[in-house]
Short mmCIF file of C-alpha atoms in Angstrom, two decimals:
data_model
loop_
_atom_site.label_atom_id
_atom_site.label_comp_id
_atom_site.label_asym_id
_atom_site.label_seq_id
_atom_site.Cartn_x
_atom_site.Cartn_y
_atom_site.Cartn_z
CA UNK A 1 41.69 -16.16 40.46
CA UNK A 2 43.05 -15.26 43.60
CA UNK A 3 44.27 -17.01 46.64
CA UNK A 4 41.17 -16.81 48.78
CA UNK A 5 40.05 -19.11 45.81
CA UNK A 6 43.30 -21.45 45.72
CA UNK A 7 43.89 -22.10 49.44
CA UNK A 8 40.80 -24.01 50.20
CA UNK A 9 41.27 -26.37 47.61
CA UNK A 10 44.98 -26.70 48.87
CA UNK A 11 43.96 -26.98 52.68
CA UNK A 12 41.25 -29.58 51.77
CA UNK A 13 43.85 -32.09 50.22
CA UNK A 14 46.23 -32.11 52.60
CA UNK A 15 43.66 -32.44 55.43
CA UNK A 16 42.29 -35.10 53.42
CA UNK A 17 45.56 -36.99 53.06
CA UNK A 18 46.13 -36.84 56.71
CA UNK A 19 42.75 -37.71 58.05
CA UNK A 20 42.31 -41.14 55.41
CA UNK A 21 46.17 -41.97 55.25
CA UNK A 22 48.05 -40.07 57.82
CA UNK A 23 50.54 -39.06 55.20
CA UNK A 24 51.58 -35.91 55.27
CA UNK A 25 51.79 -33.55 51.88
CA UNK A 26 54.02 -30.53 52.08
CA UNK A 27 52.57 -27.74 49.53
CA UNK A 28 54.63 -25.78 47.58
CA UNK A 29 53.94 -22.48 46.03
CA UNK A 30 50.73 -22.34 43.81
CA UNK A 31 51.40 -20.75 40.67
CA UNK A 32 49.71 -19.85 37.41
CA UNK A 33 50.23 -22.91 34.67
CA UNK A 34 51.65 -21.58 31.27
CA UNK A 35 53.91 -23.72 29.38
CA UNK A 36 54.52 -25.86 32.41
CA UNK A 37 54.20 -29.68 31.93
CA UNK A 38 52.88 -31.42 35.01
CA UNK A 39 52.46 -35.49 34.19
CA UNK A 40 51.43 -37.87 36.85
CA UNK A 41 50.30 -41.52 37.16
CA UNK A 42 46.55 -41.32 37.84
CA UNK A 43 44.59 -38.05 38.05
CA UNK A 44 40.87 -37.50 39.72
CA UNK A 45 38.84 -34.95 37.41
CA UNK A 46 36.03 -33.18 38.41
CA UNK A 47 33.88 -30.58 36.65
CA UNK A 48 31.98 -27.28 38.52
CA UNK A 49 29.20 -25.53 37.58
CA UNK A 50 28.06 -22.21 39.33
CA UNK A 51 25.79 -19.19 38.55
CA UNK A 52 28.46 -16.98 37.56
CA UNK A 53 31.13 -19.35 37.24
CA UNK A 54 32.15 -23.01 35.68
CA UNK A 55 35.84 -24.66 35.75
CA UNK A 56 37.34 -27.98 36.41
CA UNK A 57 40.02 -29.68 38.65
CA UNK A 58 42.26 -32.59 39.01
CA UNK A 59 44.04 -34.34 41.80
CA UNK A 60 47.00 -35.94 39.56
CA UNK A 61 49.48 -38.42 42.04
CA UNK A 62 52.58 -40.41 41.28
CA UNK A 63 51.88 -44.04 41.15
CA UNK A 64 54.22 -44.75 44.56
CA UNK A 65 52.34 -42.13 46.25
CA UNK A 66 48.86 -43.73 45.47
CA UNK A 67 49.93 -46.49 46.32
CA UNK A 68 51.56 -45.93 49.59
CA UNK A 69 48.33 -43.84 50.46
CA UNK A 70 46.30 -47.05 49.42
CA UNK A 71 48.79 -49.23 51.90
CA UNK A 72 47.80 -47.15 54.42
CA UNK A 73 44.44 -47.03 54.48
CA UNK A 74 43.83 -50.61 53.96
CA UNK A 75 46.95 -52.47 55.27
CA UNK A 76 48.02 -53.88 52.03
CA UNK A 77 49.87 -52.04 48.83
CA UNK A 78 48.78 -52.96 45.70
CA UNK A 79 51.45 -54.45 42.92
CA UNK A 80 49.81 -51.35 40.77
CA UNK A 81 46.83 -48.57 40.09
CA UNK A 82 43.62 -50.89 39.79
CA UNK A 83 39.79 -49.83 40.56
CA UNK A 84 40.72 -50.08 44.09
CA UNK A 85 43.10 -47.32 43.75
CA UNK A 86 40.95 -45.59 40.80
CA UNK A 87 38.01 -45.46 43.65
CA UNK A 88 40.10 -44.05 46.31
CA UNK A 89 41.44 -41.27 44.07
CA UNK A 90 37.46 -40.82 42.56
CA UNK A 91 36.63 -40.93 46.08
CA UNK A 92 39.66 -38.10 47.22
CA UNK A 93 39.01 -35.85 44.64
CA UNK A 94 35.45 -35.69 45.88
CA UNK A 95 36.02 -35.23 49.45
CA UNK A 96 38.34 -32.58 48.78
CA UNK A 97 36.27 -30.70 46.04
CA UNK A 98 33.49 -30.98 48.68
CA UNK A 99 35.46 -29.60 51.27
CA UNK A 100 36.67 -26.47 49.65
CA UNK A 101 33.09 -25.80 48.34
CA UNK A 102 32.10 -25.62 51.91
CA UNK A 103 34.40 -23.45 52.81
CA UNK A 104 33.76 -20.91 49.34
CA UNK A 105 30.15 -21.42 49.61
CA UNK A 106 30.71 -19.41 53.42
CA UNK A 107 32.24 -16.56 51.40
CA UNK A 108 29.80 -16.32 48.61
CA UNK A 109 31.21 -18.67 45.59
CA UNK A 110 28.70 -21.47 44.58
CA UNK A 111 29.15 -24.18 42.57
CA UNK A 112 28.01 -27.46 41.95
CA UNK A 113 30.33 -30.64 41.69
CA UNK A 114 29.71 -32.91 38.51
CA UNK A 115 30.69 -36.37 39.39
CA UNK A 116 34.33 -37.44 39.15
CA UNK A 117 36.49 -39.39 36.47
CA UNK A 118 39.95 -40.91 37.06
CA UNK A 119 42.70 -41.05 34.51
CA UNK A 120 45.00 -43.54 34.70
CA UNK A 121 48.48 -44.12 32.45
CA UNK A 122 51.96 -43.76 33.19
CA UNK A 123 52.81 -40.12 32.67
CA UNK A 124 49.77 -38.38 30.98
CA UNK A 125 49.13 -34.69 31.44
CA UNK A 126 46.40 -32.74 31.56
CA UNK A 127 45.25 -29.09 30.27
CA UNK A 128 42.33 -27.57 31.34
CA UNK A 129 40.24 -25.78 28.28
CA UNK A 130 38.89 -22.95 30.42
CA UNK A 131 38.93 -19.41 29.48
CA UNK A 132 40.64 -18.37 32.68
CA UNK A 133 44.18 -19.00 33.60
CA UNK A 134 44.54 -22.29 35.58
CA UNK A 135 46.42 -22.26 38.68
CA UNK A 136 48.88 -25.50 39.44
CA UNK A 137 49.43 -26.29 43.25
CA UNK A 138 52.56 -28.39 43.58
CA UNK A 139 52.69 -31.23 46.40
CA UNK A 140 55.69 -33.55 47.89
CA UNK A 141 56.15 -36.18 50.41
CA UNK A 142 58.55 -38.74 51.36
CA UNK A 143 56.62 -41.17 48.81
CA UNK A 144 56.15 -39.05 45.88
CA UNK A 145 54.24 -36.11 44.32
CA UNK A 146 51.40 -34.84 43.81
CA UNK A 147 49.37 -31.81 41.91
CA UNK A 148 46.22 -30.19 42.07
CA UNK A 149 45.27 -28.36 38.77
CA UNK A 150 41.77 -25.92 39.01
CA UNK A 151 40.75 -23.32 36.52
CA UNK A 152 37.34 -21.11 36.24
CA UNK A 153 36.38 -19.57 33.26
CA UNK A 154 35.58 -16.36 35.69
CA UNK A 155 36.50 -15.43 39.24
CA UNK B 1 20.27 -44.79 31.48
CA UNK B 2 18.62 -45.60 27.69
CA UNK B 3 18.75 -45.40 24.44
CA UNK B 4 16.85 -41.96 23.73
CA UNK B 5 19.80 -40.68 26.20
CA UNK B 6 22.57 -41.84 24.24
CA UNK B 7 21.88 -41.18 20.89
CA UNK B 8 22.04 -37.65 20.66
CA UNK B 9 26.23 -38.05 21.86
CA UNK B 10 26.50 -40.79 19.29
CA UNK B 11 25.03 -38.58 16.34
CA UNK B 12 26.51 -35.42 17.63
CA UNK B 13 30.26 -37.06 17.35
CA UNK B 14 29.82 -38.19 13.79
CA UNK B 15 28.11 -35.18 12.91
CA UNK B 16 30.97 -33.05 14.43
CA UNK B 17 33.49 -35.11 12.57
CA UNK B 18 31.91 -35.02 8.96
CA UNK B 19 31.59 -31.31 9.28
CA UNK B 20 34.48 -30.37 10.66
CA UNK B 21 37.25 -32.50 9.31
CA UNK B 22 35.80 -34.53 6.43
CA UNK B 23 35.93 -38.14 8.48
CA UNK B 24 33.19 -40.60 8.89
CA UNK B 25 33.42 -42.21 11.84
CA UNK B 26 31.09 -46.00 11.99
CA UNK B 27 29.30 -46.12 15.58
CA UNK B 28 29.52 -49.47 16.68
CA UNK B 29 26.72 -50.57 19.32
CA UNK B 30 26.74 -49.14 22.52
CA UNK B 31 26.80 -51.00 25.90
CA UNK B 32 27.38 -51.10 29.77
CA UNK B 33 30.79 -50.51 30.41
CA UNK B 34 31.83 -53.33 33.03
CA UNK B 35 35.24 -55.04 33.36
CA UNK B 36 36.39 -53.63 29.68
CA UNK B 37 39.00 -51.07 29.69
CA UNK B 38 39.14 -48.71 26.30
CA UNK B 39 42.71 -47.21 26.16
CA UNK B 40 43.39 -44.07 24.03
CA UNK B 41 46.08 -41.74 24.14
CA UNK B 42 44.45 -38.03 23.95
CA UNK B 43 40.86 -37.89 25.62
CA UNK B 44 38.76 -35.04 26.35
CA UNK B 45 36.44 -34.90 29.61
CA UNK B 46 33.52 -32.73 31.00
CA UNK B 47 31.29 -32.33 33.75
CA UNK B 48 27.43 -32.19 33.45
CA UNK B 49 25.35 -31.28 36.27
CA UNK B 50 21.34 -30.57 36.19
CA UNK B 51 18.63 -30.54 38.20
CA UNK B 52 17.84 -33.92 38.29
CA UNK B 53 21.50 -35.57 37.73
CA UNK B 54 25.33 -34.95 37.36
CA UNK B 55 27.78 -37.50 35.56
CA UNK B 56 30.84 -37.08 33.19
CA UNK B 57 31.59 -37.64 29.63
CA UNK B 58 34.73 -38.83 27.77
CA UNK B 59 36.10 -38.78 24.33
CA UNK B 60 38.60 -40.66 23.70
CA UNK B 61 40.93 -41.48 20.08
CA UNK B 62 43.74 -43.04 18.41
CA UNK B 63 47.08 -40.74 18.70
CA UNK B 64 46.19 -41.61 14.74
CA UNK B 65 43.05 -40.35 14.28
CA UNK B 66 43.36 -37.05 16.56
CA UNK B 67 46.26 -36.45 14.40
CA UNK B 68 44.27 -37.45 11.28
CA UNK B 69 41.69 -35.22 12.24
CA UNK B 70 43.81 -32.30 12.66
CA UNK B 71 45.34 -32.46 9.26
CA UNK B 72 42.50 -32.13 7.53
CA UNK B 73 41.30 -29.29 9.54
CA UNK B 74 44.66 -27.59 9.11
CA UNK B 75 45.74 -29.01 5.95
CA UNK B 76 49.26 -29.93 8.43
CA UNK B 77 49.48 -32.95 10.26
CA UNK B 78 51.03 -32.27 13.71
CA UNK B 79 53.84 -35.07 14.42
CA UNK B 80 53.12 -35.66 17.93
CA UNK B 81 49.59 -34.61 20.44
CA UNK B 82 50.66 -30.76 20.78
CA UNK B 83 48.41 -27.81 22.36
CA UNK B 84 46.58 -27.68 18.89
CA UNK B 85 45.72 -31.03 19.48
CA UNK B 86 44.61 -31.09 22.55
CA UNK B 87 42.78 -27.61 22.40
CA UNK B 88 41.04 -29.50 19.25
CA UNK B 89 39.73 -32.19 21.27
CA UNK B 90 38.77 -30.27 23.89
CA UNK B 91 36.36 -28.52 21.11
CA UNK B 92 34.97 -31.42 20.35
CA UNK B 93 33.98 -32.73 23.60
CA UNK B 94 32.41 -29.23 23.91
CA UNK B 95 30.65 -29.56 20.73
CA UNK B 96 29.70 -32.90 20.98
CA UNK B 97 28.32 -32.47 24.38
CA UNK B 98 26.62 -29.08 23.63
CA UNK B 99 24.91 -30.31 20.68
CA UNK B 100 23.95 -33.69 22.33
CA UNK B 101 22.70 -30.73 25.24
CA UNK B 102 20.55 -29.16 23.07
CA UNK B 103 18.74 -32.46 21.49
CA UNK B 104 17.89 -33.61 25.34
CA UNK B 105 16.50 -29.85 26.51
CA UNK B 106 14.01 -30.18 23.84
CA UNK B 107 13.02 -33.57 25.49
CA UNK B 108 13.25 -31.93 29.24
CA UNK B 109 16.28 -33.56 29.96
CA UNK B 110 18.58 -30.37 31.02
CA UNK B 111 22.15 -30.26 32.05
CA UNK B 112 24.62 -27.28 32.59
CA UNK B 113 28.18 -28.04 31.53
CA UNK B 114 31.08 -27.89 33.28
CA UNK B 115 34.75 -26.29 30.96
CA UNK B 116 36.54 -29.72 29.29
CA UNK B 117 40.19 -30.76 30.62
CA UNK B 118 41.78 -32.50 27.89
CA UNK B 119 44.04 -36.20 29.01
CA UNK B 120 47.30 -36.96 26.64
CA UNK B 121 49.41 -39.87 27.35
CA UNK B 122 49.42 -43.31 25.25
CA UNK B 123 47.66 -45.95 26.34
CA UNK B 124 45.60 -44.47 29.25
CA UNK B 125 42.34 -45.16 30.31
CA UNK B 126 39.18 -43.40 32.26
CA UNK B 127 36.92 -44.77 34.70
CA UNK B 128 33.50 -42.23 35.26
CA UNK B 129 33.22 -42.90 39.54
CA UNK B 130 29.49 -42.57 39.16
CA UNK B 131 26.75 -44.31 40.99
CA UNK B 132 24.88 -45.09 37.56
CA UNK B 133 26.26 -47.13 34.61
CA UNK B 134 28.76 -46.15 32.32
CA UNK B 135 28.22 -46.51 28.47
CA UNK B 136 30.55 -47.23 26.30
CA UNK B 137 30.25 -46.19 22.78
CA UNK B 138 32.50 -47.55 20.20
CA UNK B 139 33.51 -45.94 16.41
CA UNK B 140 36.23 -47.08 14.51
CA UNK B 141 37.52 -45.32 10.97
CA UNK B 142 40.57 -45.86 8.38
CA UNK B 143 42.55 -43.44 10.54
CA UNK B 144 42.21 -45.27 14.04
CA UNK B 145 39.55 -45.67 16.30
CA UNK B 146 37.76 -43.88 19.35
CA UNK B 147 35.10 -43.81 22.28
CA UNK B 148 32.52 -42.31 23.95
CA UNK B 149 31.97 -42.91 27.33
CA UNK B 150 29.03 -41.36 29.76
CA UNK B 151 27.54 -41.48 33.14
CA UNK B 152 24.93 -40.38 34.99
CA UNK B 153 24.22 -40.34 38.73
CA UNK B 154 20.08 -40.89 37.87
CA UNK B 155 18.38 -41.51 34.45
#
């Protein structure tokens, strides 16, 4: 998978973040997940399906960032992850899926997006049963982290 | 979403359980997931997206019964969710849903399938962000219990 692939993806979240929340993500250095362990709060899934290609992604945040990004959009912080904060991660995960299959779709990669599924619990992980390797994109901020996990079983 | 729709998950995961690791799950009665929240601690997820519709799956067990599970398959129980574990899992939801895939093709319901990301952490929970239902389908067993949930966007 190479970063033509990757930076889209990246690009789309922290556009994302800034548009809905005006908090601003600073990206680290994408890397290729091997025996890594990357836990988070609550995680937006997504599954792709294209003609030569199918993979999956997740948006995984700490619980003070989702929060603070909830805060921020609608004026009030929650005491902790409910559906209100499940939707808005559902909801992020989508927007920023959608965005970078815009911008792929311009330079010949199709897919389609299943719908999403958040996952939440204190500290779960997630592994990606693809074929292909699966690339981790590390995110921080002033109120927490973030990660965006994506592997294709070709590309 | 009905009943001819659900089934074929519901038989596959038994099916896929007898065969591969000797354990009878009991299906308890499916229903429209609402306010309920269904923890589990290792959970496998998947994208399904066809002509007509796209939604998400979930399985979801007992730390207990995954470990159970992979025991018998391996003759050595595992003393914690490991990458054997969770690569298990993620076989079954590809099973499950594959041979659940097959059953609804031959009644013109198609789907493609998206590559399964696997979810360990105790006690979390999924919510499918879906504009249809989600159904929730229950099986307990001497070893600890787990779930299927599904939606669709149309059905």
């Amino acid at each position: 998978m190479n970063v033509e692939f990757i930076n889209p993806f990246l690009s789309s979240l922290v556009n994302v973040l800034a548009t809905m929340a005006q908090t601003e993500l600073k990206p680290g250095k994408p890397r290729v997940k091997k025996d890594e362990v990357a836990a988070g709060d609550v995680s937006g899934l997504i599954g792709m399906v294209g003609p030569q290609t199918k993979g999956s992604l997740s948006i995984t945040f700490d619980e003070s960032l989702a929060l603070t990004i909830m805060e921020r959009m609608l004026g009030e912080r929650p005491s902790a992850i409910n559906e209100e904060v499940t939707d808005m991660v559902g909801e992020i995960t989508n927007m920023v899926t959608g965005g970078a299959k815009n911008l792929l779709g311009e330079k010949g990669y199709d897919f389609d997006m299943a719908t999403p599924a958040v996952v939440s619990g204190t500290g779960h992980t997630i592994t990606h049963k693809c074929e292909g390797t699966t690339i981790i994109m590390p995110f921080t901020s002033g109120d927490g982290n973030a990660h965006i996990e994506i592997s294709f079983d070709t590309l």
